[in-house]
Tab-separated table of C-alpha atoms and ligand atoms in Angstrom:
chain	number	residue	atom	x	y	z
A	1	UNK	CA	0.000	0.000	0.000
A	2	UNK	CA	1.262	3.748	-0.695
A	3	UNK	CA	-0.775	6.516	0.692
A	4	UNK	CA	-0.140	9.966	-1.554
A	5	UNK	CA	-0.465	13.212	0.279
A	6	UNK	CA	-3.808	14.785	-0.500
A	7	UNK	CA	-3.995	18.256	-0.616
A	8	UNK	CA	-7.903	18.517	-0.728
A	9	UNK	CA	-9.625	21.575	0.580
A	10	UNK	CA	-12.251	18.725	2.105
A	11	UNK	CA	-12.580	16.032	2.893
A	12	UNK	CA	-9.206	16.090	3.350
A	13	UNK	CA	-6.866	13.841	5.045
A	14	UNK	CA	-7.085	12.157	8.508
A	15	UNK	CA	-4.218	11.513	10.455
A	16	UNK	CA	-2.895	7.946	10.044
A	17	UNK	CA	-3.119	7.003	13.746
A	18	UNK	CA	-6.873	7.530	13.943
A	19	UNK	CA	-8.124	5.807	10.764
A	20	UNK	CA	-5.367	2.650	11.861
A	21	UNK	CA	-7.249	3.140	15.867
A	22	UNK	CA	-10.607	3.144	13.799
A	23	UNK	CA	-9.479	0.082	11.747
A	24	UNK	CA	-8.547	-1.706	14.521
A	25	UNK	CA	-11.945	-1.079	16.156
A	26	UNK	CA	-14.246	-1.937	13.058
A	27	UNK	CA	-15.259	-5.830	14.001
A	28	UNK	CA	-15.436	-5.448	17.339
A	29	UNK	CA	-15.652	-1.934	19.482
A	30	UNK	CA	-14.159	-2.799	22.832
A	31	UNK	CA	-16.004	-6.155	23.619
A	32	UNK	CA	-19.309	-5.209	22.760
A	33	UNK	CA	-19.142	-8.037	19.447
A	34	UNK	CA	-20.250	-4.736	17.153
A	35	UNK	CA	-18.648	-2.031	15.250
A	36	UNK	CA	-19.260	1.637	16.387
A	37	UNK	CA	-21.416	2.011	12.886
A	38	UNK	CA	-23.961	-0.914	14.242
A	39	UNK	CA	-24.381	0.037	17.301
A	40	UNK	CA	-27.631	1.795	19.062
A	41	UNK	CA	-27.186	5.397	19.523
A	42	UNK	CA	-29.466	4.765	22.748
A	43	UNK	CA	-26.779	2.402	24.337
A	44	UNK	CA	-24.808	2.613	27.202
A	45	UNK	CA	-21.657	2.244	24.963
A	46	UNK	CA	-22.352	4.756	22.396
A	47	UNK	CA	-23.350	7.539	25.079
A	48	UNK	CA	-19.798	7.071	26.488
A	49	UNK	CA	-18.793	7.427	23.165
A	50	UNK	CA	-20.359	10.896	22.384
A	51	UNK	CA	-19.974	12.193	25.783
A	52	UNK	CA	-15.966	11.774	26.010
A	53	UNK	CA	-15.933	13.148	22.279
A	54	UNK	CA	-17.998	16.434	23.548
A	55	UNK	CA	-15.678	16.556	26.898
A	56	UNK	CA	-12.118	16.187	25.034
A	57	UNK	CA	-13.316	19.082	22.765
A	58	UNK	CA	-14.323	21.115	25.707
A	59	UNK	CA	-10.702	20.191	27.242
A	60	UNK	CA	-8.736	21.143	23.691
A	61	UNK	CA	-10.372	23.976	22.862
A	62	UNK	CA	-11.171	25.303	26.441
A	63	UNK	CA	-14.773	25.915	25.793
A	64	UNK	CA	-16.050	28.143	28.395
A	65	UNK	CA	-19.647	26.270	30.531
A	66	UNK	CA	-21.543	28.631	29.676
A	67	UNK	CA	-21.575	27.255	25.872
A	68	UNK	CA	-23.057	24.669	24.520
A	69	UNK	CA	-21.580	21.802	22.207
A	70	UNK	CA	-23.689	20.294	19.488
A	71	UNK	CA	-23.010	17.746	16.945
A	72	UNK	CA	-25.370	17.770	14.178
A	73	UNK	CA	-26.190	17.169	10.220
A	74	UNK	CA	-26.057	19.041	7.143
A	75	UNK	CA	-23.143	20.713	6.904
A	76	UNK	CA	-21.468	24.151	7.177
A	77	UNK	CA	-24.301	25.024	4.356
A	78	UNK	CA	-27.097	24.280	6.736
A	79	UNK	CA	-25.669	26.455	9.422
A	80	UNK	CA	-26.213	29.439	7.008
A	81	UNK	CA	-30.419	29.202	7.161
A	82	UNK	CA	-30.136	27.914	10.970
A	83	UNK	CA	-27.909	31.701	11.821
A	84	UNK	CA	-30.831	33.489	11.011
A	85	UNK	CA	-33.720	31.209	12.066
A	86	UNK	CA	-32.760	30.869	15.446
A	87	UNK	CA	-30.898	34.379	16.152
A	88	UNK	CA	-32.213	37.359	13.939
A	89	UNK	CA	-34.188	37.147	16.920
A	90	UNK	CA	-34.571	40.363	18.451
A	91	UNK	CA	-34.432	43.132	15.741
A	92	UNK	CA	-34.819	41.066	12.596
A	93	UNK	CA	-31.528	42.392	11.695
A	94	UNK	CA	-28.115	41.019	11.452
A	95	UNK	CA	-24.095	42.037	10.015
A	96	UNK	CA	-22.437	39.980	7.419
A	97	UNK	CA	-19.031	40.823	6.074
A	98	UNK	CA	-18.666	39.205	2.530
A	99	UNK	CA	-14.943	37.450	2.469
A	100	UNK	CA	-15.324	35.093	0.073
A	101	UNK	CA	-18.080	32.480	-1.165
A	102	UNK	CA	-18.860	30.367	2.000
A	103	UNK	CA	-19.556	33.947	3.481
A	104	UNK	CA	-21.298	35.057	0.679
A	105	UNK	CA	-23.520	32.093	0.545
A	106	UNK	CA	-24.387	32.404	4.665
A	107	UNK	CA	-25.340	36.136	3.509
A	108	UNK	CA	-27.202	35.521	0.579
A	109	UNK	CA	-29.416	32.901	2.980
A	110	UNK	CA	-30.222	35.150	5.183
A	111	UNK	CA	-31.483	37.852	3.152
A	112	UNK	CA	-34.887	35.272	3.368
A	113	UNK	CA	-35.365	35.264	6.663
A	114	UNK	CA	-34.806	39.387	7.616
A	115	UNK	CA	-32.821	42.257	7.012
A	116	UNK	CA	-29.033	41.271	6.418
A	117	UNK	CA	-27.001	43.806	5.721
A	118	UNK	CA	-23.583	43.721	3.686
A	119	UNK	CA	-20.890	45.589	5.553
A	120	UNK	CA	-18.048	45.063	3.775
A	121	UNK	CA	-16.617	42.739	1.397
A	122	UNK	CA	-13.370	41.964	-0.724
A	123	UNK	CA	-15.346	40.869	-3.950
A	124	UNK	CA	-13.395	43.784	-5.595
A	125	UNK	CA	-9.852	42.012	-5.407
A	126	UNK	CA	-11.495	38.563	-6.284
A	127	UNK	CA	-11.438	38.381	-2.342
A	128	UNK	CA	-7.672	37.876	-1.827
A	129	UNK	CA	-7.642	39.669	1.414
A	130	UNK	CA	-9.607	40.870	4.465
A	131	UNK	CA	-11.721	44.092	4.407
A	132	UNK	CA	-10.540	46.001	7.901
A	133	UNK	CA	-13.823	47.182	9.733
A	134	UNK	CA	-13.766	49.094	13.117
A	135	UNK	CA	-16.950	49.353	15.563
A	136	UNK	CA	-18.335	51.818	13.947
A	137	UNK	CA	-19.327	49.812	10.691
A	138	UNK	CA	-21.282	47.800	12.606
A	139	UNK	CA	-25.170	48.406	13.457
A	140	UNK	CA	-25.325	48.379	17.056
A	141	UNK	CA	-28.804	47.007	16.940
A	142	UNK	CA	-27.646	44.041	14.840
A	143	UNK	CA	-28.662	40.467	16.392
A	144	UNK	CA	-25.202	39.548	15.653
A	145	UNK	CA	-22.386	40.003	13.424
A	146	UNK	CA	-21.212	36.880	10.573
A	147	UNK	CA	-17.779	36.172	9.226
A	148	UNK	CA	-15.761	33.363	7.478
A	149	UNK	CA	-12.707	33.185	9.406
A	150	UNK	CA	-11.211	31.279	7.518
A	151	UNK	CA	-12.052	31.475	3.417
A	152	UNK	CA	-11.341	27.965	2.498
A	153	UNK	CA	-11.702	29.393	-1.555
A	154	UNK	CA	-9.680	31.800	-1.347
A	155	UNK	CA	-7.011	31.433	1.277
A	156	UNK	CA	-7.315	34.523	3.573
A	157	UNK	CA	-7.986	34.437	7.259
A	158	UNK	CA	-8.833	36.907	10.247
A	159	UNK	CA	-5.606	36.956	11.717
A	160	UNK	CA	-7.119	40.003	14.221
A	161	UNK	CA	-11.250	39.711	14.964
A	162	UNK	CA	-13.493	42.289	14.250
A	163	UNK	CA	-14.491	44.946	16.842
A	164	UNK	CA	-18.476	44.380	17.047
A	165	UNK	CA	-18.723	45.829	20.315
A	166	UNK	CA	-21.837	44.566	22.316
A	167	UNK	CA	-22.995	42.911	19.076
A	168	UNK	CA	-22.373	38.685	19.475
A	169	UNK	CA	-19.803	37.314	16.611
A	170	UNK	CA	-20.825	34.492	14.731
A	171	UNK	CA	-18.197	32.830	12.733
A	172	UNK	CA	-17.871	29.975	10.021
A	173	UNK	CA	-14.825	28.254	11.298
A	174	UNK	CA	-15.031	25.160	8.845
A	175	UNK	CA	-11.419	25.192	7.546
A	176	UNK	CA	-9.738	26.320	10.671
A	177	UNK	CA	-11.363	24.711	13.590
A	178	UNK	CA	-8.434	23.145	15.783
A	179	UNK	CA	-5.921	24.751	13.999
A	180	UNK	CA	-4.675	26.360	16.567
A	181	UNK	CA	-6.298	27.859	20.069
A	182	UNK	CA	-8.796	30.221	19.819
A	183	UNK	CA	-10.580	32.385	22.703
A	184	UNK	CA	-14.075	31.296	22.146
A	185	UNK	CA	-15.711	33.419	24.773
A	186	UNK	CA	-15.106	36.250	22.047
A	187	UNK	CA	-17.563	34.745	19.666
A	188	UNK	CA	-21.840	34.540	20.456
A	189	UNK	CA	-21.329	30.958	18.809
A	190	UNK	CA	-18.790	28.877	16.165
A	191	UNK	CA	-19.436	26.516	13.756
A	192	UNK	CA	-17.883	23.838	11.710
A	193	UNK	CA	-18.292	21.253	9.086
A	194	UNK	CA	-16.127	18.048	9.846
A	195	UNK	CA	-14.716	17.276	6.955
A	196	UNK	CA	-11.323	19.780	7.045
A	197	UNK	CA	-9.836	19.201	10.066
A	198	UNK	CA	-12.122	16.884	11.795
A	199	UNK	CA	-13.809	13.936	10.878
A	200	UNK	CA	-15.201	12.292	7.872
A	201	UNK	CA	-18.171	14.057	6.284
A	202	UNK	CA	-21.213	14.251	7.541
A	203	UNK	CA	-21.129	15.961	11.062
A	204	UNK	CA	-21.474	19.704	12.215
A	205	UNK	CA	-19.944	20.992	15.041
A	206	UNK	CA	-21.742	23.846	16.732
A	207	UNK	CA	-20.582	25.944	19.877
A	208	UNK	CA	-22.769	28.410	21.128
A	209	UNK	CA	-23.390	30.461	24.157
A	210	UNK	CA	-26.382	28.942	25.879
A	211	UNK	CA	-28.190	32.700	26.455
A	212	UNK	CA	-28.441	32.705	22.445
A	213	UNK	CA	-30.730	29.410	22.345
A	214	UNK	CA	-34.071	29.431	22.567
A	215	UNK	CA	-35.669	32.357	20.634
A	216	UNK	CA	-36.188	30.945	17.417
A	217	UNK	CA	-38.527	31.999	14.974
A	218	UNK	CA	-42.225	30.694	14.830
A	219	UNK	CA	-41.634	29.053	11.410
A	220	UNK	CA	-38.161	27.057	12.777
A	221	UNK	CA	-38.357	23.751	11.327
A	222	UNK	CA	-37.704	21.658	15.021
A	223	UNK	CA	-34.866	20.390	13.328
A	224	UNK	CA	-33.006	23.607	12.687
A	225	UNK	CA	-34.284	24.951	15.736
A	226	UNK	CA	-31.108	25.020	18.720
A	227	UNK	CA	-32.902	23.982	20.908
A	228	UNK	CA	-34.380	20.934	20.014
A	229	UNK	CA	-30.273	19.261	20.130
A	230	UNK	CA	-29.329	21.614	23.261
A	231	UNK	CA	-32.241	20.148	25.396
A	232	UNK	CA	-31.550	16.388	23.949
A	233	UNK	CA	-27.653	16.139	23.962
A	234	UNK	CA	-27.083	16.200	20.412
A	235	UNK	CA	-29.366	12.445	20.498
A	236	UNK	CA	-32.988	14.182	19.226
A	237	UNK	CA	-32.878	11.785	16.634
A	238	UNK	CA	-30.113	9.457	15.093
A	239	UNK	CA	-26.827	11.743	15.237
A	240	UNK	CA	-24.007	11.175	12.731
A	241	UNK	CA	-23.147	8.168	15.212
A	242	UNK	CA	-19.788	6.992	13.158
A	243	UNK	CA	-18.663	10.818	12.506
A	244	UNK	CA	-18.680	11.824	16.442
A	245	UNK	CA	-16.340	8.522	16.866
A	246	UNK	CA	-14.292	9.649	14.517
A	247	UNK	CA	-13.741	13.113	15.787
A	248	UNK	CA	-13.695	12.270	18.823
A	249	UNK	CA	-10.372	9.346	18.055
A	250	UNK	CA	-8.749	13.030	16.633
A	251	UNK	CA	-9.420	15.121	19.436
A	252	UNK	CA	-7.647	12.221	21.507
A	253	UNK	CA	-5.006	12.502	19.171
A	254	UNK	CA	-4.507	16.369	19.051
A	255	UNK	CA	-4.230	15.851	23.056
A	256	UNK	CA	-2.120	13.468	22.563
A	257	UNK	CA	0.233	15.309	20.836
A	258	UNK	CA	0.618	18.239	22.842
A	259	UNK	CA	-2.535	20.344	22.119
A	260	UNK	CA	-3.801	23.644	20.159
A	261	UNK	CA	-0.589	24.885	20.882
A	262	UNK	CA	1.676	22.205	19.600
A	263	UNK	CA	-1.067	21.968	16.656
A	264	UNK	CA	0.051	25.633	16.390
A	265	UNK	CA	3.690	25.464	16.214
A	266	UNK	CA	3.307	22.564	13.321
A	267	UNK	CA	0.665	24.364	10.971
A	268	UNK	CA	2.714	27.715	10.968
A	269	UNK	CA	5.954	25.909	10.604
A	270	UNK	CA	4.444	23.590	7.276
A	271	UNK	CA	3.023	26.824	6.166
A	272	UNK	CA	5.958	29.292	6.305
A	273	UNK	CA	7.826	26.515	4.315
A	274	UNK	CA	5.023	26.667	1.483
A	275	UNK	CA	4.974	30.871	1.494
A	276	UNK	CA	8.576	31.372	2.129
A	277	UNK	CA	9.365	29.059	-1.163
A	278	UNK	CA	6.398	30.935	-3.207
A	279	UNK	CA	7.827	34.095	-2.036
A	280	UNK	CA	11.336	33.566	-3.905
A	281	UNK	CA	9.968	31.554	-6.765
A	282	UNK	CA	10.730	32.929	-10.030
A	283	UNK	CA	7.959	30.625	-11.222
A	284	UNK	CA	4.845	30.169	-8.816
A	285	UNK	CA	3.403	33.162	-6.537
A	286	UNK	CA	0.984	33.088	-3.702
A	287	UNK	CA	-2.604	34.851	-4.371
A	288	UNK	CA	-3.419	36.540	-1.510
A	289	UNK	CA	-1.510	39.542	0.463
A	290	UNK	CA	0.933	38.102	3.039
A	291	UNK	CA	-0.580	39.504	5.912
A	292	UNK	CA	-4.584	37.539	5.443
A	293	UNK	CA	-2.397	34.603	4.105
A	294	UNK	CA	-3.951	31.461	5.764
A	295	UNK	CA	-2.078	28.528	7.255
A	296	UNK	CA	-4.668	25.812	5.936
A	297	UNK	CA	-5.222	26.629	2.278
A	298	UNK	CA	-2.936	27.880	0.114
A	299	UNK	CA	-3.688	29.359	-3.360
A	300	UNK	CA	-1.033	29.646	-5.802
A	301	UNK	CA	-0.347	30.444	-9.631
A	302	UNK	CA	2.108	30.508	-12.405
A	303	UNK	CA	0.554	32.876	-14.299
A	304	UNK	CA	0.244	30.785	-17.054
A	305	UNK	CA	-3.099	28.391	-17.574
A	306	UNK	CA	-1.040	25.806	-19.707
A	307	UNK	CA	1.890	25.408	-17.217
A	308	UNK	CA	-0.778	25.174	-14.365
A	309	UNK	CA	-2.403	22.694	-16.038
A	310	UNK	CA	0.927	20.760	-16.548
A	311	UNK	CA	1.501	21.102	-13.130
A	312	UNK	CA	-1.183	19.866	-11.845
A	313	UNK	CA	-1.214	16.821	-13.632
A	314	UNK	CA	2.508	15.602	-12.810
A	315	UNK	CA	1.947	16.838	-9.561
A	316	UNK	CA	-0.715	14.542	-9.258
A	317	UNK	CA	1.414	11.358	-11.407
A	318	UNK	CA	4.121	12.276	-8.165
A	319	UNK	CA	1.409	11.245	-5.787
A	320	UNK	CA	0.520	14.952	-4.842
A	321	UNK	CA	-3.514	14.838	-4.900
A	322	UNK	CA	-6.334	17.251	-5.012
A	323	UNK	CA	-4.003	20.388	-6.137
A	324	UNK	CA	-6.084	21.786	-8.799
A	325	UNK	CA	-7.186	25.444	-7.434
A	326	UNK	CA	-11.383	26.363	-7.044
A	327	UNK	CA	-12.683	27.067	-10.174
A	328	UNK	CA	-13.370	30.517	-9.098
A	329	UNK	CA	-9.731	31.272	-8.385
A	330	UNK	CA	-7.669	28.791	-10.774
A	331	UNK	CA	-4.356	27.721	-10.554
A	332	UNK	CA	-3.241	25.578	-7.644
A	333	UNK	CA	-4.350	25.329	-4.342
A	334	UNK	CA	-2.761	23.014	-1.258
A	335	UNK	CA	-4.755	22.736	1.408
A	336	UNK	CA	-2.203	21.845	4.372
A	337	UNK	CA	-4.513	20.560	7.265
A	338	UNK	CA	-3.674	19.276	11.039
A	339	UNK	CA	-3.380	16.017	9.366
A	340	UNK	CA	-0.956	17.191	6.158
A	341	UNK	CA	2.724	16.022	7.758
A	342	UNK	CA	5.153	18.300	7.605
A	343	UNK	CA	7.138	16.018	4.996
A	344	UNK	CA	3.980	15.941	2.670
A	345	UNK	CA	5.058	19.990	2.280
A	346	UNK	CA	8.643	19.274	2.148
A	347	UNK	CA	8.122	16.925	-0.480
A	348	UNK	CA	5.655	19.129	-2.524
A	349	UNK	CA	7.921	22.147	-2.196
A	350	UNK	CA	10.999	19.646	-3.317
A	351	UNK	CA	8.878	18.752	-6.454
A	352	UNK	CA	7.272	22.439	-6.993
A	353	UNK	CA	11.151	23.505	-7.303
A	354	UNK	CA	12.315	20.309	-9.496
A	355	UNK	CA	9.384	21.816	-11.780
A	356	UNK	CA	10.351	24.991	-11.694
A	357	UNK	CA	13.761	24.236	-12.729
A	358	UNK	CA	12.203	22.125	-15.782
A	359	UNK	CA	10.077	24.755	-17.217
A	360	UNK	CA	11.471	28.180	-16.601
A	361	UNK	CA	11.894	29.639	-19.541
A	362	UNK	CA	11.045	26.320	-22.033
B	1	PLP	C1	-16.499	23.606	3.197
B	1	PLP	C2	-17.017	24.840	3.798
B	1	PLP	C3	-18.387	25.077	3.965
B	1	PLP	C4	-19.448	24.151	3.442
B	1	PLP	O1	-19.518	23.021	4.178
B	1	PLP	P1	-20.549	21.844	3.839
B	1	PLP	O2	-20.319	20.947	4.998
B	1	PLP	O3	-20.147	21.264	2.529
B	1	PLP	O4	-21.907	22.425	3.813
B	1	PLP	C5	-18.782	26.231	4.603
B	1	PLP	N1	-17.880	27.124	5.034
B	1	PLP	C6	-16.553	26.930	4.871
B	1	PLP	C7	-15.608	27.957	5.387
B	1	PLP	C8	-16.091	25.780	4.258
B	1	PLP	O5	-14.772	25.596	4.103
């Protein structure tokens, strides 16, 4: 067997340790004779299995009790009509700042359900960097305030949060969640797909203070509503039962290996090796302005649509995966996730610089 380094903006990789833990639990969980995926979500077993998964979390990413952890379905995407349903609860009005499409789409959605407001956005510069806001943008009397922190698309990130003031910050955190610590007490509530730094597909993490939930709109589907998976421990009905094992088997290993902080000091060293070589190629340049640059996905170009494309394709017969850019930005794109190993960038930077070598100037 040879495992290639995938450089997929999601899903994306999982670190070898877990999915070798998860193989070694698929007959037989423990000795209950049953793999995780057949087991009740009412049992004794699988209850231990959420509840340690919800408690490491807490422990990793020091989640305040005064917040709420839920694991539930539909994605990042659903999160966008849920925002609004459940919080443009008091003036029917709310902030979004337009990084990027994931941010775009979570605006877009709730211009249904009440008066969203654009406050800024970086459409302009095909969104390679962060639009700087100060207090004053904001609409005090917003129910809260929305932003991508981290734009998945386009590689740019809040390196410094927005000043809202009194008004609760929402942010989409689906490409940087446990990428390094984060002070959630400055947020009203975070959310998460799985699939970029998590877990397989298929679960949603939300964390949200618990004075937020419970003031949904009438017309709330009791699915989308809070509520409904605050007051029943994420077990309303049938949670993604095999996803929460999964992410909770990483958030053992991200303890294991020292933390958010040791996380930290391995995402910004993979990533300075990426920007630093971009930075002095003659060949390939970054796409975003060094000081937004994320340290999960990286965008990159030649210039040139043919030698991209040639790129891409021996970069992918080297065993280099998944680095064709978003079609709405081109060129390349690595996305360099907790579970990326430093060699995988080593590697790819060792081969971006063979190709460089090959083709400058052919
Ligand atoms: C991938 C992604 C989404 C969409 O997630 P789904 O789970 O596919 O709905 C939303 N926001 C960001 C920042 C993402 O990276």
């Amino acid at each position: 067997m040879s495992r290639v380094y995938n450089f997929s903006a999601g899903p994306s990789m999982l670190p070898e340790e877990v999915l070798k833990k998860a193989a070694d639990d698929m007959l037989e969980y423990g000795s209950t004779g049953q793999s995780v995926m057949e087991m009740s979500h009412r049992s004794k077993e699988y209850q231990a299995i959420i509840d340690e998964a919800e408690a490491d979390l807490r422990d990793i990413m020091n989640i305040p009790d005064d917040y709420y952890v839920l694991f539930l379905q539909g994605g990042g995407s659903t999160q966008f009509s849920m925002i609004p349903l459940n919080l443009m609860n008091k003036n029917n009005k709310a902030d979004y700042i337009v990084t990027g499409q994931w941010a775009g789409n979570a605006y877009k959605e709730a211009l249904k359900y009440g008066n969203a407001r654009k406050v800024a956005s970086s459409e302009d510069k095909t969104f390679s960097y962060i639009p700087k806001t100060t207090r004053e943008d904001f609409d005090k009397d917003a129910d809260y305030v929305h932003i991508c922190m981290n734009n998945t698309i386009y590689g740019t990130k809040y390196h410094e949060l927005p000043d809202t003031g009194e008004v609760p910050l929402i942010a989409d955190i689906s490409s940087c969640i446990l990428s390094e610590p984060l002070d959630v007490s400055k947020f009203g509530m975070l959310y998460a797909g799985a699939q970029k730094n998590v877990a397989p597909a298929g679960v949603t993490i939300v964390i949200i203070r618990k004075d937020l939930v419970g003031n949904a709109m009438d017309i709330t589907p009791n699915m989308l509503n809070y509520k409904t998976h605050s007051d029943n421990g994420s077990m309303f009905n049938t949670p993604p039962c095999y996803c929460i094992y999964v992410a909770g088997l990483v958030f053992k290993w991200i303890k294991e290996i020292g933390g958010l902080e040791e996380i930290k000091r391995r995402n910004d060293k993979k990533a300075k090796l990426l920007y630093d070589f971009l930075d002095n190629s003659k060949m390939f340049k970054g796409t975003v302005v060094p000081e937004d640059r994320s340290i999960m996905n990286v965008p990159f170009v030649t210039g040139d649509k043919e030698l991209d494309a040639k790129f891409i394709k021996e970069s992918s017969e080297a065993g280099f995966i998944n680095l064709k850019g978003h079609r709405a930005v081109g060129g390349m794109r690595a996305s360099i996730y907790n579970a990326m190993p430093y060699e995988g960038v080593e590697k790819l930077v060792a081969f971006m610089k063979k190709f460089e070598e090959e083709n400058l100037n052919v």
